[in-house]
Every structure is written in structure tokens, then in C-alpha cells.
Amino acid sequence: MAAAGMRSPFAFKATAYSAGGLFGAWIVTKLLDTHFDLKLFTDTEGWLSVAWDWLTLETPVSNWLLLMIAPLIVFLSVAIYYTRTTERADGELHEIERRVYKKNNPQFPQLTDNETILMEALAYHANFRKIANFDSVCKLVSLSTLEVESGLKQLEVKRLVKRDVTRGTFGSTIFMLTLAGKDYALERLELT
């Protein structure tokens, strides 16, 4: 779509080219008819009258309808071609953007064995849409509470996990994967 205030030059160019083509054809036929006495214009008029008679014939499917279907098929073919071409370009652009993102952002940090186990536990909670509080994480892994607490703090420092603390009567602490943590889980832990 053209930007605001800018007109698309396509309509003007198409009109100018078609008008110029018709004018040029008319001049060429007139010049040939007058200078070479070829009677080309009268022959062309005869061909046009034969074509008109054919178009107006009464058949089960009008001839003009058949002539309109051909440009429609050509138009649809061109539209489908350009749609597929732009889809392919969008896919390539997405892949290039992903490569640039991976190049500009540092790779994931190296995790210890305990941190990897905790990431798997948090990814399990996220995969099944369960709330990951401290007790549920401790039940899922075979680590002491001290190891779980220090591992979760280290994952928070590495910005793979965030902690959400709620206050009040039923206050609790919930651990969630950040976007980087989700990316890590998807790439390294091979979750489905």
C-alpha cells in the first residue's frame, strides 16, 4: 500500500502505456495505409467485425464469457505465484533474524548438575501448567532443601528463573521460568 500522501505510479503508467500503444498502432496503420496503399486498416476492420460476430454468437456458454475466464486464470496464477514468493521471503527473513538474535545475545550460561536438575523440574511444572513452589520442587528432585534453595538463587542470578512472592493470608513463593529460561529449556532439555 502506498504511503500516506503518495500515489502509486502504477495506474498512471499502465494508462499511459496502453493509450500510447493504441495511438501508436493507429498511426502505424494510417501511415501504412496512406503511403503504401496496403488497405491494412480496412482489413483490420474486417477482422474486428468477424471477431465481434463470433463473440455475439448464441451458444450454451457465451464466447465472451470464455474470453473472460482466460485472463482470470492468468491473474489468479500470478497472484498465487507472488503470494508464495513473499511467504518464502518472510520465512528466510525470520531465519536471518533468528541467526542475528543468537549472534548478538550470548549463549546460555553453563549450569551445574544441581541447577540442571532444578531447571528440568521447573520446566516440568511449566510444561504441565503446574505452580512451582518450593515444596513441589523439593518433592520432584532428590536434593536437600539447602541445595534446592541455593540452586534456585543461582538460577535467579543467571536470570533463568524469577521468584514471585505473594503476601497475605495464603502468601506463598512461586518460581517461574523467565523467557531466557524457557528458551534454555526448549533448546537444551529437549521438551515436547
PDB file of C-alpha atoms in Angstrom:
ATOM      1  CA  MET A   1       0.000   0.000   0.000  1.00  0.00           C
ATOM      2  CA  ALA A   2       1.333   3.420  -0.856  1.00  0.00           C
ATOM      3  CA  ALA A   3       2.404   5.698   1.980  1.00  0.00           C
ATOM      4  CA  ALA A   4       0.088   8.497   3.043  1.00  0.00           C
ATOM      5  CA  GLY A   5       0.251  11.379   0.594  1.00  0.00           C
ATOM      6  CA  MET A   6       1.991   9.308  -2.074  1.00  0.00           C
ATOM      7  CA  ARG A   7       0.155   7.957  -5.082  1.00  0.00           C
ATOM      8  CA  SER A   8       1.004   4.700  -6.703  1.00  0.00           C
ATOM      9  CA  PRO A   9       2.510   5.386 -10.157  1.00  0.00           C
ATOM     10  CA  PHE A  10       1.289   2.020 -11.449  1.00  0.00           C
ATOM     11  CA  ALA A  11      -2.190   3.188 -12.578  1.00  0.00           C
ATOM     12  CA  PHE A  12      -0.848   6.226 -14.416  1.00  0.00           C
ATOM     13  CA  LYS A  13       1.896   4.231 -16.125  1.00  0.00           C
ATOM     14  CA  ALA A  14      -0.490   1.470 -17.198  1.00  0.00           C
ATOM     15  CA  THR A  15      -2.932   4.001 -18.629  1.00  0.00           C
ATOM     16  CA  ALA A  16      -0.181   5.941 -20.383  1.00  0.00           C
ATOM     17  CA  TYR A  17       1.364   2.815 -21.904  1.00  0.00           C
ATOM     18  CA  SER A  18      -1.963   1.436 -23.137  1.00  0.00           C
ATOM     19  CA  ALA A  19      -3.050   4.801 -24.578  1.00  0.00           C
ATOM     20  CA  GLY A  20       0.366   5.243 -26.185  1.00  0.00           C
ATOM     21  CA  GLY A  21       0.208   1.734 -27.640  1.00  0.00           C
ATOM     22  CA  LEU A  22      -3.258   2.327 -29.144  1.00  0.00           C
ATOM     23  CA  PHE A  23      -2.217   5.714 -30.513  1.00  0.00           C
ATOM     24  CA  GLY A  24       0.974   4.243 -31.978  1.00  0.00           C
ATOM     25  CA  ALA A  25      -0.939   1.379 -33.602  1.00  0.00           C
ATOM     26  CA  TRP A  26      -3.454   3.816 -35.106  1.00  0.00           C
ATOM     27  CA  ILE A  27      -0.648   5.984 -36.519  1.00  0.00           C
ATOM     28  CA  VAL A  28       1.220   2.988 -37.946  1.00  0.00           C
ATOM     29  CA  THR A  29      -1.921   1.683 -39.684  1.00  0.00           C
ATOM     30  CA  LYS A  30      -2.723   5.150 -41.082  1.00  0.00           C
ATOM     31  CA  LEU A  31       0.830   5.645 -42.353  1.00  0.00           C
ATOM     32  CA  LEU A  32       0.975   2.206 -43.915  1.00  0.00           C
ATOM     33  CA  ASP A  33      -2.479   2.676 -45.422  1.00  0.00           C
ATOM     34  CA  THR A  34      -1.694   6.077 -46.983  1.00  0.00           C
ATOM     35  CA  HIS A  35       1.905   5.654 -48.067  1.00  0.00           C
ATOM     36  CA  PHE A  36       1.938   2.050 -49.185  1.00  0.00           C
ATOM     37  CA  ASP A  37      -1.708   1.644 -50.195  1.00  0.00           C
ATOM     38  CA  LEU A  38      -1.986  -1.679 -48.366  1.00  0.00           C
ATOM     39  CA  LYS A  39      -5.594  -1.378 -47.241  1.00  0.00           C
ATOM     40  CA  LEU A  40      -4.432  -2.573 -43.823  1.00  0.00           C
ATOM     41  CA  PHE A  41      -6.986  -0.518 -41.928  1.00  0.00           C
ATOM     42  CA  THR A  42      -9.914  -1.921 -43.899  1.00  0.00           C
ATOM     43  CA  ASP A  43      -8.583  -5.472 -43.399  1.00  0.00           C
ATOM     44  CA  THR A  44      -8.257  -4.828 -39.665  1.00  0.00           C
ATOM     45  CA  GLU A  45     -11.816  -3.520 -39.590  1.00  0.00           C
ATOM     46  CA  GLY A  46     -12.947  -6.709 -41.305  1.00  0.00           C
ATOM     47  CA  TRP A  47     -11.137  -8.875 -38.730  1.00  0.00           C
ATOM     48  CA  LEU A  48     -12.714  -6.907 -35.911  1.00  0.00           C
ATOM     49  CA  SER A  49     -16.222  -7.364 -37.350  1.00  0.00           C
ATOM     50  CA  VAL A  50     -15.633 -11.135 -37.689  1.00  0.00           C
ATOM     51  CA  ALA A  51     -14.390 -11.284 -34.076  1.00  0.00           C
ATOM     52  CA  TRP A  52     -17.457  -9.312 -32.913  1.00  0.00           C
ATOM     53  CA  ASP A  53     -19.785 -11.689 -34.751  1.00  0.00           C
ATOM     54  CA  TRP A  54     -18.064 -14.648 -33.088  1.00  0.00           C
ATOM     55  CA  LEU A  55     -18.378 -13.063 -29.653  1.00  0.00           C
ATOM     56  CA  THR A  56     -22.097 -12.450 -30.054  1.00  0.00           C
ATOM     57  CA  LEU A  57     -22.953 -15.989 -31.193  1.00  0.00           C
ATOM     58  CA  GLU A  58     -25.615 -17.699 -29.122  1.00  0.00           C
ATOM     59  CA  THR A  59     -24.009 -20.817 -27.636  1.00  0.00           C
ATOM     60  CA  PRO A  60     -24.617 -22.634 -24.351  1.00  0.00           C
ATOM     61  CA  VAL A  61     -21.713 -20.661 -22.842  1.00  0.00           C
ATOM     62  CA  SER A  62     -21.271 -17.244 -24.353  1.00  0.00           C
ATOM     63  CA  ASN A  63     -17.986 -16.754 -26.146  1.00  0.00           C
ATOM     64  CA  TRP A  64     -17.267 -13.531 -24.292  1.00  0.00           C
ATOM     65  CA  LEU A  65     -17.505 -15.472 -21.044  1.00  0.00           C
ATOM     66  CA  LEU A  66     -14.867 -17.904 -22.281  1.00  0.00           C
ATOM     67  CA  LEU A  67     -12.623 -14.986 -23.176  1.00  0.00           C
ATOM     68  CA  MET A  68     -13.054 -13.527 -19.685  1.00  0.00           C
ATOM     69  CA  ILE A  69     -12.102 -16.784 -17.952  1.00  0.00           C
ATOM     70  CA  ALA A  70      -8.628 -16.867 -19.532  1.00  0.00           C
ATOM     71  CA  PRO A  71      -7.476 -13.504 -18.060  1.00  0.00           C
ATOM     72  CA  LEU A  72      -8.994 -14.506 -14.720  1.00  0.00           C
ATOM     73  CA  ILE A  73      -6.937 -17.710 -14.668  1.00  0.00           C
ATOM     74  CA  VAL A  74      -3.804 -15.759 -15.613  1.00  0.00           C
ATOM     75  CA  PHE A  75      -4.497 -13.178 -12.887  1.00  0.00           C
ATOM     76  CA  LEU A  76      -5.044 -15.853 -10.228  1.00  0.00           C
ATOM     77  CA  SER A  77      -1.880 -17.693 -11.279  1.00  0.00           C
ATOM     78  CA  VAL A  78       0.183 -14.518 -10.960  1.00  0.00           C
ATOM     79  CA  ALA A  79      -1.393 -13.700  -7.584  1.00  0.00           C
ATOM     80  CA  ILE A  80      -0.661 -17.183  -6.219  1.00  0.00           C
ATOM     81  CA  TYR A  81       2.910 -17.015  -7.518  1.00  0.00           C
ATOM     82  CA  TYR A  82       3.610 -13.677  -5.816  1.00  0.00           C
ATOM     83  CA  THR A  83       1.938 -14.802  -2.595  1.00  0.00           C
ATOM     84  CA  ARG A  84       4.153 -17.877  -2.410  1.00  0.00           C
ATOM     85  CA  THR A  85       7.209 -15.810  -3.277  1.00  0.00           C
ATOM     86  CA  THR A  86       6.570 -13.360  -0.421  1.00  0.00           C
ATOM     87  CA  GLU A  87       5.872 -16.222   2.030  1.00  0.00           C
ATOM     88  CA  ARG A  88       9.226 -17.753   1.142  1.00  0.00           C
ATOM     89  CA  ALA A  89      10.912 -14.387   1.649  1.00  0.00           C
ATOM     90  CA  ASP A  90       9.224 -13.963   5.050  1.00  0.00           C
ATOM     91  CA  GLY A  91      10.465 -17.398   6.126  1.00  0.00           C
ATOM     92  CA  GLU A  92      14.004 -16.542   5.062  1.00  0.00           C
ATOM     93  CA  LEU A  93      13.761 -13.197   6.864  1.00  0.00           C
ATOM     94  CA  HIS A  94      12.610 -14.948  10.056  1.00  0.00           C
ATOM     95  CA  GLU A  95      15.571 -17.342   9.871  1.00  0.00           C
ATOM     96  CA  ILE A  96      18.001 -14.455   9.324  1.00  0.00           C
ATOM     97  CA  GLU A  97      16.523 -12.570  12.296  1.00  0.00           C
ATOM     98  CA  ARG A  98      16.925 -15.671  14.458  1.00  0.00           C
ATOM     99  CA  ARG A  99      20.589 -16.011  13.457  1.00  0.00           C
ATOM    100  CA  VAL A 100      21.215 -12.328  14.223  1.00  0.00           C
ATOM    101  CA  TYR A 101      19.483 -12.712  17.607  1.00  0.00           C
ATOM    102  CA  LYS A 102      21.625 -15.733  18.500  1.00  0.00           C
ATOM    103  CA  LYS A 103      24.772 -13.927  17.376  1.00  0.00           C
ATOM    104  CA  ASN A 104      24.036 -10.739  19.343  1.00  0.00           C
ATOM    105  CA  ASN A 105      22.849 -12.499  22.512  1.00  0.00           C
ATOM    106  CA  PRO A 106      25.321 -14.570  24.435  1.00  0.00           C
ATOM    107  CA  GLN A 107      24.699 -18.275  24.677  1.00  0.00           C
ATOM    108  CA  PHE A 108      23.187 -19.747  27.762  1.00  0.00           C
ATOM    109  CA  PRO A 109      25.407 -19.988  30.831  1.00  0.00           C
ATOM    110  CA  GLN A 110      26.858 -23.281  31.899  1.00  0.00           C
ATOM    111  CA  LEU A 111      24.837 -24.858  34.667  1.00  0.00           C
ATOM    112  CA  THR A 112      25.938 -27.191  37.394  1.00  0.00           C
ATOM    113  CA  ASP A 113      24.321 -30.596  37.753  1.00  0.00           C
ATOM    114  CA  ASN A 114      22.048 -29.382  40.560  1.00  0.00           C
ATOM    115  CA  GLU A 115      20.981 -26.332  38.546  1.00  0.00           C
ATOM    116  CA  THR A 116      20.250 -28.528  35.530  1.00  0.00           C
ATOM    117  CA  ILE A 117      18.061 -30.790  37.678  1.00  0.00           C
ATOM    118  CA  LEU A 118      16.213 -27.761  39.051  1.00  0.00           C
ATOM    119  CA  MET A 119      15.713 -26.382  35.524  1.00  0.00           C
ATOM    120  CA  GLU A 120      14.236 -29.731  34.481  1.00  0.00           C
ATOM    121  CA  ALA A 121      11.883 -29.630  37.469  1.00  0.00           C
ATOM    122  CA  LEU A 122      10.754 -26.081  36.702  1.00  0.00           C
ATOM    123  CA  ALA A 123      10.341 -26.955  33.018  1.00  0.00           C
ATOM    124  CA  TYR A 124       8.223 -29.946  34.057  1.00  0.00           C
ATOM    125  CA  HIS A 125       5.992 -27.630  36.106  1.00  0.00           C
ATOM    126  CA  ALA A 126       5.719 -25.168  33.225  1.00  0.00           C
ATOM    127  CA  ASN A 127       5.024 -27.927  30.691  1.00  0.00           C
ATOM    128  CA  PHE A 128       2.082 -29.268  32.706  1.00  0.00           C
ATOM    129  CA  ARG A 129       0.966 -25.797  33.852  1.00  0.00           C
ATOM    130  CA  LYS A 130       1.549 -26.536  37.500  1.00  0.00           C
ATOM    131  CA  ILE A 131       2.523 -23.984  40.100  1.00  0.00           C
ATOM    132  CA  ALA A 132       6.147 -24.447  41.115  1.00  0.00           C
ATOM    133  CA  ASN A 133       6.531 -23.563  44.786  1.00  0.00           C
ATOM    134  CA  PHE A 134       9.484 -24.525  46.960  1.00  0.00           C
ATOM    135  CA  ASP A 135       7.862 -27.689  48.347  1.00  0.00           C
ATOM    136  CA  SER A 136       6.760 -29.048  44.971  1.00  0.00           C
ATOM    137  CA  VAL A 137      10.262 -28.522  43.555  1.00  0.00           C
ATOM    138  CA  CYS A 138      11.838 -30.261  46.569  1.00  0.00           C
ATOM    139  CA  LYS A 139       9.477 -33.247  46.154  1.00  0.00           C
ATOM    140  CA  LEU A 140      10.356 -33.561  42.474  1.00  0.00           C
ATOM    141  CA  VAL A 141      14.140 -33.563  42.823  1.00  0.00           C
ATOM    142  CA  SER A 142      16.379 -35.678  45.016  1.00  0.00           C
ATOM    143  CA  LEU A 143      18.274 -32.773  46.584  1.00  0.00           C
ATOM    144  CA  SER A 144      18.336 -31.333  50.073  1.00  0.00           C
ATOM    145  CA  THR A 145      16.371 -28.175  50.794  1.00  0.00           C
ATOM    146  CA  LEU A 146      19.625 -26.246  51.164  1.00  0.00           C
ATOM    147  CA  GLU A 147      20.822 -27.396  47.726  1.00  0.00           C
ATOM    148  CA  VAL A 148      17.433 -26.514  46.180  1.00  0.00           C
ATOM    149  CA  GLU A 149      17.442 -23.067  47.796  1.00  0.00           C
ATOM    150  CA  SER A 150      20.998 -22.235  46.701  1.00  0.00           C
ATOM    151  CA  GLY A 151      20.394 -23.664  43.221  1.00  0.00           C
ATOM    152  CA  LEU A 152      17.266 -21.552  42.741  1.00  0.00           C
ATOM    153  CA  LYS A 153      19.153 -18.448  43.904  1.00  0.00           C
ATOM    154  CA  GLN A 154      21.916 -19.166  41.380  1.00  0.00           C
ATOM    155  CA  LEU A 155      19.319 -19.616  38.619  1.00  0.00           C
ATOM    156  CA  GLU A 156      17.821 -16.265  39.603  1.00  0.00           C
ATOM    157  CA  VAL A 157      21.261 -14.653  39.378  1.00  0.00           C
ATOM    158  CA  LYS A 158      21.701 -16.174  35.903  1.00  0.00           C
ATOM    159  CA  ARG A 159      18.244 -14.766  35.004  1.00  0.00           C
ATOM    160  CA  LEU A 160      16.752 -18.106  34.064  1.00  0.00           C
ATOM    161  CA  VAL A 161      14.241 -18.167  36.946  1.00  0.00           C
ATOM    162  CA  LYS A 162      12.218 -15.465  38.650  1.00  0.00           C
ATOM    163  CA  ARG A 163      10.608 -15.551  42.046  1.00  0.00           C
ATOM    164  CA  ASP A 164       7.095 -14.254  42.688  1.00  0.00           C
ATOM    165  CA  VAL A 165       6.215 -13.676  46.343  1.00  0.00           C
ATOM    166  CA  THR A 166       2.607 -13.138  47.390  1.00  0.00           C
ATOM    167  CA  ARG A 167       1.692 -11.762  50.801  1.00  0.00           C
ATOM    168  CA  GLY A 168      -1.436 -12.111  52.840  1.00  0.00           C
ATOM    169  CA  THR A 169      -3.322 -14.977  54.431  1.00  0.00           C
ATOM    170  CA  PHE A 170      -2.347 -17.501  51.773  1.00  0.00           C
ATOM    171  CA  GLY A 171       1.013 -15.986  50.868  1.00  0.00           C
ATOM    172  CA  SER A 172       3.487 -18.149  49.018  1.00  0.00           C
ATOM    173  CA  THR A 173       6.619 -18.081  46.904  1.00  0.00           C
ATOM    174  CA  ILE A 174       6.303 -19.240  43.305  1.00  0.00           C
ATOM    175  CA  PHE A 175       9.210 -19.907  40.952  1.00  0.00           C
ATOM    176  CA  MET A 176       8.750 -19.350  37.215  1.00  0.00           C
ATOM    177  CA  LEU A 177      10.992 -19.622  34.182  1.00  0.00           C
ATOM    178  CA  THR A 178      11.905 -16.340  32.520  1.00  0.00           C
ATOM    179  CA  LEU A 179      11.908 -16.053  28.733  1.00  0.00           C
ATOM    180  CA  ALA A 180      15.602 -16.946  28.705  1.00  0.00           C
ATOM    181  CA  GLY A 181      14.820 -19.899  30.976  1.00  0.00           C
ATOM    182  CA  LYS A 182      12.091 -21.095  28.631  1.00  0.00           C
ATOM    183  CA  ASP A 183      14.468 -20.800  25.674  1.00  0.00           C
ATOM    184  CA  TYR A 184      17.085 -22.747  27.615  1.00  0.00           C
ATOM    185  CA  ALA A 185      14.564 -25.450  28.480  1.00  0.00           C
ATOM    186  CA  LEU A 186      13.382 -25.735  24.890  1.00  0.00           C
ATOM    187  CA  GLU A 187      16.862 -25.938  23.394  1.00  0.00           C
ATOM    188  CA  ARG A 188      18.866 -27.825  25.998  1.00  0.00           C
ATOM    189  CA  LEU A 189      16.343 -30.034  27.732  1.00  0.00           C
ATOM    190  CA  GLU A 190      14.505 -31.059  24.530  1.00  0.00           C
ATOM    191  CA  LEU A 191      10.991 -30.802  25.923  1.00  0.00           C
ATOM    192  CA  THR A 192       7.957 -31.505  23.780  1.00  0.00           C
TER     193      THR A 192
END
